[in-house]
């Protein structure tokens, strides 16, 4: 089953698997403030990309929550990695949703400024940082739509949200279809 929408000049789709195996221009990492590497997506990206990514991260230093920084992609099938730092979910009363929205806004602006045609994004904050998957997917899709609405001429041609498993895929697909429901449907079994 393939979740896919076209909206203005951008294709928005979902891909299931390890983000490091999916070729793009710009690969987004779910990083931490120290840009120190870690587990989850971060661990996979540094393991597959090689030490030059971490060396560049060390030179940059750190990245506040909601922001992102750009490095080379090393051996990854991408031109650059956008290291984005999502919020840690506490109880929902600590600006978690606002910070995740800001994080996605910064990712899209950074991708636009880099001129990337194809961007892949993992489910930021939904692993070690414990952000609820449904709310995170809703924020990802609504922020993508708003960005395309404002920047459709310079938005990436393709935005791929990456799901690690079938359950994550279903959550992303539900919110993809909810946010982009009024557009042309390309739905294949
Ligand atoms: N490809 C795609 N998605 C993945 C992969 C992968 N290879 N591996 C995990 N996921 P997380 P966070 C999913 O924990 O919550 C790190 O240690 C995962 O199932 O990677 O933002 C960093 O260094 C989950 O749905 O990122 C930070 O310290 C989603 O990606 C901290 O964790 C995000 O999970 C960041 O936590």
mmCIF file of C-alpha atoms and ligand atoms in Angstrom:
data_model
loop_
_atom_site.group_PDB
_atom_site.id
_atom_site.type_symbol
_atom_site.label_atom_id
_atom_site.label_comp_id
_atom_site.label_asym_id
_atom_site.label_seq_id
_atom_site.Cartn_x
_atom_site.Cartn_y
_atom_site.Cartn_z
ATOM 1 C CA UNK A 1 0.000 0.000 0.000
ATOM 2 C CA UNK A 2 1.418 3.338 -0.987
ATOM 3 C CA UNK A 3 0.533 6.596 0.729
ATOM 4 C CA UNK A 4 1.141 9.470 -1.622
ATOM 5 C CA UNK A 5 -0.283 12.884 -2.356
ATOM 6 C CA UNK A 6 0.579 15.635 -4.798
ATOM 7 C CA UNK A 7 0.040 19.166 -3.541
ATOM 8 C CA UNK A 8 0.825 22.164 -5.732
ATOM 9 C CA UNK A 9 4.319 21.324 -7.071
ATOM 10 C CA UNK A 10 5.321 18.878 -4.338
ATOM 11 C CA UNK A 11 4.831 15.160 -3.935
ATOM 12 C CA UNK A 12 4.413 14.083 -0.315
ATOM 13 C CA UNK A 13 4.815 10.384 0.369
ATOM 14 C CA UNK A 14 5.672 7.813 2.993
ATOM 15 C CA UNK A 15 8.377 5.168 2.804
ATOM 16 C CA UNK A 16 8.793 2.321 5.239
ATOM 17 C CA UNK A 17 12.271 1.190 6.266
ATOM 18 C CA UNK A 18 15.688 2.361 7.428
ATOM 19 C CA UNK A 19 16.130 5.987 6.354
ATOM 20 C CA UNK A 20 19.810 5.412 5.524
ATOM 21 C CA UNK A 21 18.812 3.035 2.722
ATOM 22 C CA UNK A 22 16.684 5.587 0.878
ATOM 23 C CA UNK A 23 18.367 7.867 -1.698
ATOM 24 C CA UNK A 24 17.535 11.558 -1.522
ATOM 25 C CA UNK A 25 19.191 14.977 -1.796
ATOM 26 C CA UNK A 26 18.657 15.866 1.849
ATOM 27 C CA UNK A 27 18.303 13.364 4.682
ATOM 28 C CA UNK A 28 16.974 14.625 8.003
ATOM 29 C CA UNK A 29 18.412 13.255 11.238
ATOM 30 C CA UNK A 30 16.681 13.254 14.654
ATOM 31 C CA UNK A 31 19.673 14.605 16.562
ATOM 32 C CA UNK A 32 20.326 15.918 20.068
ATOM 33 C CA UNK A 33 21.441 19.314 21.408
ATOM 34 C CA UNK A 34 25.093 18.227 21.619
ATOM 35 C CA UNK A 35 25.085 16.831 18.048
ATOM 36 C CA UNK A 36 26.928 13.972 19.680
ATOM 37 C CA UNK A 37 25.334 11.044 17.885
ATOM 38 C CA UNK A 38 23.205 8.543 19.746
ATOM 39 C CA UNK A 39 20.813 5.691 19.164
ATOM 40 C CA UNK A 40 17.794 5.427 16.857
ATOM 41 C CA UNK A 41 17.925 7.345 13.575
ATOM 42 C CA UNK A 42 20.944 9.300 14.773
ATOM 43 C CA UNK A 43 22.910 6.117 15.425
ATOM 44 C CA UNK A 44 21.898 4.642 12.063
ATOM 45 C CA UNK A 45 22.869 7.816 10.165
ATOM 46 C CA UNK A 46 26.301 8.116 11.781
ATOM 47 C CA UNK A 47 26.975 4.378 11.408
ATOM 48 C CA UNK A 48 26.057 4.333 7.731
ATOM 49 C CA UNK A 49 27.468 7.762 6.867
ATOM 50 C CA UNK A 50 30.877 7.382 8.528
ATOM 51 C CA UNK A 51 32.979 9.505 10.886
ATOM 52 C CA UNK A 52 33.173 12.650 8.769
ATOM 53 C CA UNK A 53 29.589 13.519 9.709
ATOM 54 C CA UNK A 54 30.351 13.427 13.441
ATOM 55 C CA UNK A 55 33.578 15.369 12.864
ATOM 56 C CA UNK A 56 31.553 18.138 11.200
ATOM 57 C CA UNK A 57 28.962 18.017 13.985
ATOM 58 C CA UNK A 58 31.744 18.502 16.540
ATOM 59 C CA UNK A 59 32.980 21.573 14.683
ATOM 60 C CA UNK A 60 29.469 23.042 14.683
ATOM 61 C CA UNK A 61 29.153 22.350 18.410
ATOM 62 C CA UNK A 62 25.482 22.202 19.302
ATOM 63 C CA UNK A 63 21.961 22.848 18.084
ATOM 64 C CA UNK A 64 19.095 24.193 20.222
ATOM 65 C CA UNK A 65 15.783 22.328 20.375
ATOM 66 C CA UNK A 66 13.613 23.222 17.390
ATOM 67 C CA UNK A 67 16.597 24.185 15.220
ATOM 68 C CA UNK A 68 18.713 22.320 12.714
ATOM 69 C CA UNK A 69 22.217 22.330 11.240
ATOM 70 C CA UNK A 70 23.598 20.971 7.969
ATOM 71 C CA UNK A 71 26.571 18.668 7.344
ATOM 72 C CA UNK A 72 27.968 16.532 4.591
ATOM 73 C CA UNK A 73 26.317 13.133 4.152
ATOM 74 C CA UNK A 74 29.515 11.043 4.113
ATOM 75 C CA UNK A 75 28.775 7.643 2.599
ATOM 76 C CA UNK A 76 25.002 8.082 2.807
ATOM 77 C CA UNK A 77 22.952 8.171 -0.401
ATOM 78 C CA UNK A 78 22.350 11.929 0.009
ATOM 79 C CA UNK A 79 24.115 15.253 -0.594
ATOM 80 C CA UNK A 80 23.615 16.606 2.900
ATOM 81 C CA UNK A 81 22.229 15.683 6.282
ATOM 82 C CA UNK A 82 19.978 18.150 8.097
ATOM 83 C CA UNK A 83 20.391 17.431 11.810
ATOM 84 C CA UNK A 84 17.181 18.547 13.528
ATOM 85 C CA UNK A 85 16.611 18.555 17.264
ATOM 86 C CA UNK A 86 13.064 17.802 18.315
ATOM 87 C CA UNK A 87 11.622 18.353 21.790
ATOM 88 C CA UNK A 88 11.573 15.782 24.550
ATOM 89 C CA UNK A 89 7.940 14.988 25.416
ATOM 90 C CA UNK A 90 7.257 15.647 29.101
ATOM 91 C CA UNK A 91 3.482 15.955 29.556
ATOM 92 C CA UNK A 92 2.388 18.204 26.686
ATOM 93 C CA UNK A 93 2.478 21.373 28.805
ATOM 94 C CA UNK A 94 6.056 22.320 28.054
ATOM 95 C CA UNK A 95 5.609 23.761 24.551
ATOM 96 C CA UNK A 96 6.369 20.341 23.058
ATOM 97 C CA UNK A 97 3.928 20.763 20.140
ATOM 98 C CA UNK A 98 5.127 24.307 19.373
ATOM 99 C CA UNK A 99 8.743 23.185 19.415
ATOM 100 C CA UNK A 100 8.095 20.273 17.073
ATOM 101 C CA UNK A 101 6.260 22.611 14.689
ATOM 102 C CA UNK A 102 9.199 25.032 14.795
ATOM 103 C CA UNK A 103 11.536 22.125 14.163
ATOM 104 C CA UNK A 104 9.644 21.126 10.997
ATOM 105 C CA UNK A 105 9.437 24.760 9.846
ATOM 106 C CA UNK A 106 13.205 25.076 10.188
ATOM 107 C CA UNK A 107 13.750 21.830 8.291
ATOM 108 C CA UNK A 108 11.620 23.014 5.375
ATOM 109 C CA UNK A 109 13.250 26.447 5.240
ATOM 110 C CA UNK A 110 16.716 24.863 5.385
ATOM 111 C CA UNK A 111 15.807 22.436 2.592
ATOM 112 C CA UNK A 112 14.508 25.307 0.480
ATOM 113 C CA UNK A 113 17.671 27.357 1.075
ATOM 114 C CA UNK A 114 19.819 24.379 0.074
ATOM 115 C CA UNK A 115 17.785 23.929 -3.090
ATOM 116 C CA UNK A 116 17.150 20.272 -2.292
ATOM 117 C CA UNK A 117 14.720 18.548 -4.628
ATOM 118 C CA UNK A 118 14.018 15.511 -2.469
ATOM 119 C CA UNK A 119 13.920 15.463 1.319
ATOM 120 C CA UNK A 120 13.495 12.457 3.650
ATOM 121 C CA UNK A 121 12.313 12.976 7.238
ATOM 122 C CA UNK A 122 12.071 10.457 10.080
ATOM 123 C CA UNK A 123 9.401 10.669 12.791
ATOM 124 C CA UNK A 124 11.333 13.207 14.865
ATOM 125 C CA UNK A 125 10.943 12.991 18.661
ATOM 126 C CA UNK A 126 8.767 9.856 18.566
ATOM 127 C CA UNK A 127 11.475 7.450 19.759
ATOM 128 C CA UNK A 128 13.779 8.221 22.663
ATOM 129 C CA UNK A 129 12.076 11.609 23.098
ATOM 130 C CA UNK A 130 8.652 9.893 23.608
ATOM 131 C CA UNK A 131 6.493 12.369 21.616
ATOM 132 C CA UNK A 132 3.085 10.754 20.831
ATOM 133 C CA UNK A 133 3.193 9.399 17.272
ATOM 134 C CA UNK A 134 -0.246 10.654 16.198
ATOM 135 C CA UNK A 135 0.287 14.234 17.329
ATOM 136 C CA UNK A 136 3.791 14.239 15.832
ATOM 137 C CA UNK A 137 2.448 13.012 12.472
ATOM 138 C CA UNK A 138 -0.306 15.643 12.526
ATOM 139 C CA UNK A 139 2.260 18.395 13.193
ATOM 140 C CA UNK A 140 4.556 17.053 10.459
ATOM 141 C CA UNK A 141 1.814 17.052 7.822
ATOM 142 C CA UNK A 142 0.125 20.336 8.749
ATOM 143 C CA UNK A 143 3.476 22.139 8.886
ATOM 144 C CA UNK A 144 4.470 20.668 5.513
ATOM 145 C CA UNK A 145 1.196 21.842 3.994
ATOM 146 C CA UNK A 146 1.561 25.353 5.389
ATOM 147 C CA UNK A 147 5.099 25.550 4.081
ATOM 148 C CA UNK A 148 4.067 24.426 0.600
ATOM 149 C CA UNK A 149 1.178 26.910 0.664
ATOM 150 C CA UNK A 150 3.636 29.767 1.247
ATOM 151 C CA UNK A 151 6.632 28.512 -0.713
ATOM 152 C CA UNK A 152 5.204 26.287 -3.402
ATOM 153 C CA UNK A 153 7.510 27.699 -6.070
ATOM 154 C CA UNK A 154 10.677 26.876 -4.158
ATOM 155 C CA UNK A 155 9.563 23.965 -1.991
ATOM 156 C CA UNK A 156 11.259 20.576 -2.572
ATOM 157 C CA UNK A 157 9.675 18.593 -5.382
ATOM 158 C CA UNK A 158 9.343 15.611 -3.093
ATOM 159 C CA UNK A 159 9.046 15.196 0.677
ATOM 160 C CA UNK A 160 9.236 11.623 1.952
ATOM 161 C CA UNK A 161 8.252 10.858 5.532
ATOM 162 C CA UNK A 162 10.010 7.702 6.700
ATOM 163 C CA UNK A 163 8.289 5.139 8.919
ATOM 164 C CA UNK A 164 10.367 2.524 10.675
ATOM 165 C CA UNK A 165 7.550 -0.042 10.744
ATOM 166 C CA UNK A 166 3.988 -0.723 9.633
ATOM 167 C CA UNK A 167 2.383 0.853 12.684
ATOM 168 C CA UNK A 168 4.335 4.094 12.164
ATOM 169 C CA UNK A 169 3.440 3.977 8.469
ATOM 170 C CA UNK A 170 -0.285 3.741 9.235
ATOM 171 C CA UNK A 171 -0.134 6.731 11.588
ATOM 172 C CA UNK A 172 1.693 8.856 9.008
ATOM 173 C CA UNK A 173 -0.666 7.788 6.236
ATOM 174 C CA UNK A 174 -3.746 8.713 8.285
ATOM 175 C CA UNK A 175 -2.423 12.227 8.808
ATOM 176 C CA UNK A 176 -1.115 12.546 5.250
ATOM 177 C CA UNK A 177 -4.595 11.817 3.946
ATOM 178 C CA UNK A 178 -6.230 14.079 6.561
ATOM 179 C CA UNK A 179 -4.008 17.067 5.769
ATOM 180 C CA UNK A 180 -3.898 16.669 2.010
ATOM 181 C CA UNK A 181 -7.400 15.241 1.575
ATOM 182 C CA UNK A 182 -8.598 17.802 -0.919
ATOM 183 C CA UNK A 183 -5.883 17.155 -3.483
ATOM 184 C CA UNK A 184 -5.521 14.596 -6.234
ATOM 185 C CA UNK A 185 -5.258 11.115 -4.800
ATOM 186 C CA UNK A 186 -2.646 8.700 -6.116
ATOM 187 C CA UNK A 187 -3.405 5.660 -4.071
ATOM 188 C CA UNK A 188 -2.127 2.262 -5.117
ATOM 189 C CA UNK A 189 -2.470 -1.118 -3.532
HETATM 190 N N1 LIG B 1 15.155 4.845 9.961
HETATM 191 C C1 LIG B 1 13.956 5.452 10.122
HETATM 192 N N2 LIG B 1 13.351 5.650 11.321
HETATM 193 C C2 LIG B 1 13.997 5.187 12.418
HETATM 194 C C3 LIG B 1 15.269 4.539 12.342
HETATM 195 C C4 LIG B 1 15.847 4.368 11.049
HETATM 196 N N3 LIG B 1 17.033 3.796 10.870
HETATM 197 N N4 LIG B 1 15.650 4.207 13.597
HETATM 198 C C5 LIG B 1 14.671 4.614 14.435
HETATM 199 N N5 LIG B 1 13.667 5.198 13.724
HETATM 200 P P1 LIG B 1 14.736 8.440 17.670
HETATM 201 P P2 LIG B 1 14.059 11.044 18.832
HETATM 202 C C6 LIG B 1 12.430 5.830 14.221
HETATM 203 O O1 LIG B 1 14.849 7.825 19.011
HETATM 204 O O2 LIG B 1 12.847 10.476 19.473
HETATM 205 C C7 LIG B 1 18.908 9.602 19.695
HETATM 206 O O3 LIG B 1 19.684 8.863 20.583
HETATM 207 C C8 LIG B 1 12.037 5.507 15.645
HETATM 208 O O4 LIG B 1 11.325 4.286 15.708
HETATM 209 O O5 LIG B 1 15.754 8.102 16.654
HETATM 210 O O6 LIG B 1 13.956 12.355 18.124
HETATM 211 C C9 LIG B 1 19.454 11.007 19.444
HETATM 212 O O7 LIG B 1 20.839 11.069 19.573
HETATM 213 C C10 LIG B 1 11.176 6.696 16.005
HETATM 214 O O8 LIG B 1 9.862 6.522 15.514
HETATM 215 O O9 LIG B 1 14.733 10.057 17.760
HETATM 216 C C11 LIG B 1 18.759 11.832 20.479
HETATM 217 O O10 LIG B 1 19.455 11.814 21.700
HETATM 218 C C12 LIG B 1 11.814 7.845 15.224
HETATM 219 O O11 LIG B 1 12.648 7.228 14.247
HETATM 220 C C13 LIG B 1 17.420 11.164 20.620
HETATM 221 O O12 LIG B 1 17.609 9.796 20.264
HETATM 222 C C14 LIG B 1 12.649 8.793 16.077
HETATM 223 O O13 LIG B 1 13.301 8.067 17.094
HETATM 224 C C15 LIG B 1 16.382 11.745 19.714
HETATM 225 O O14 LIG B 1 15.152 11.142 19.975
#
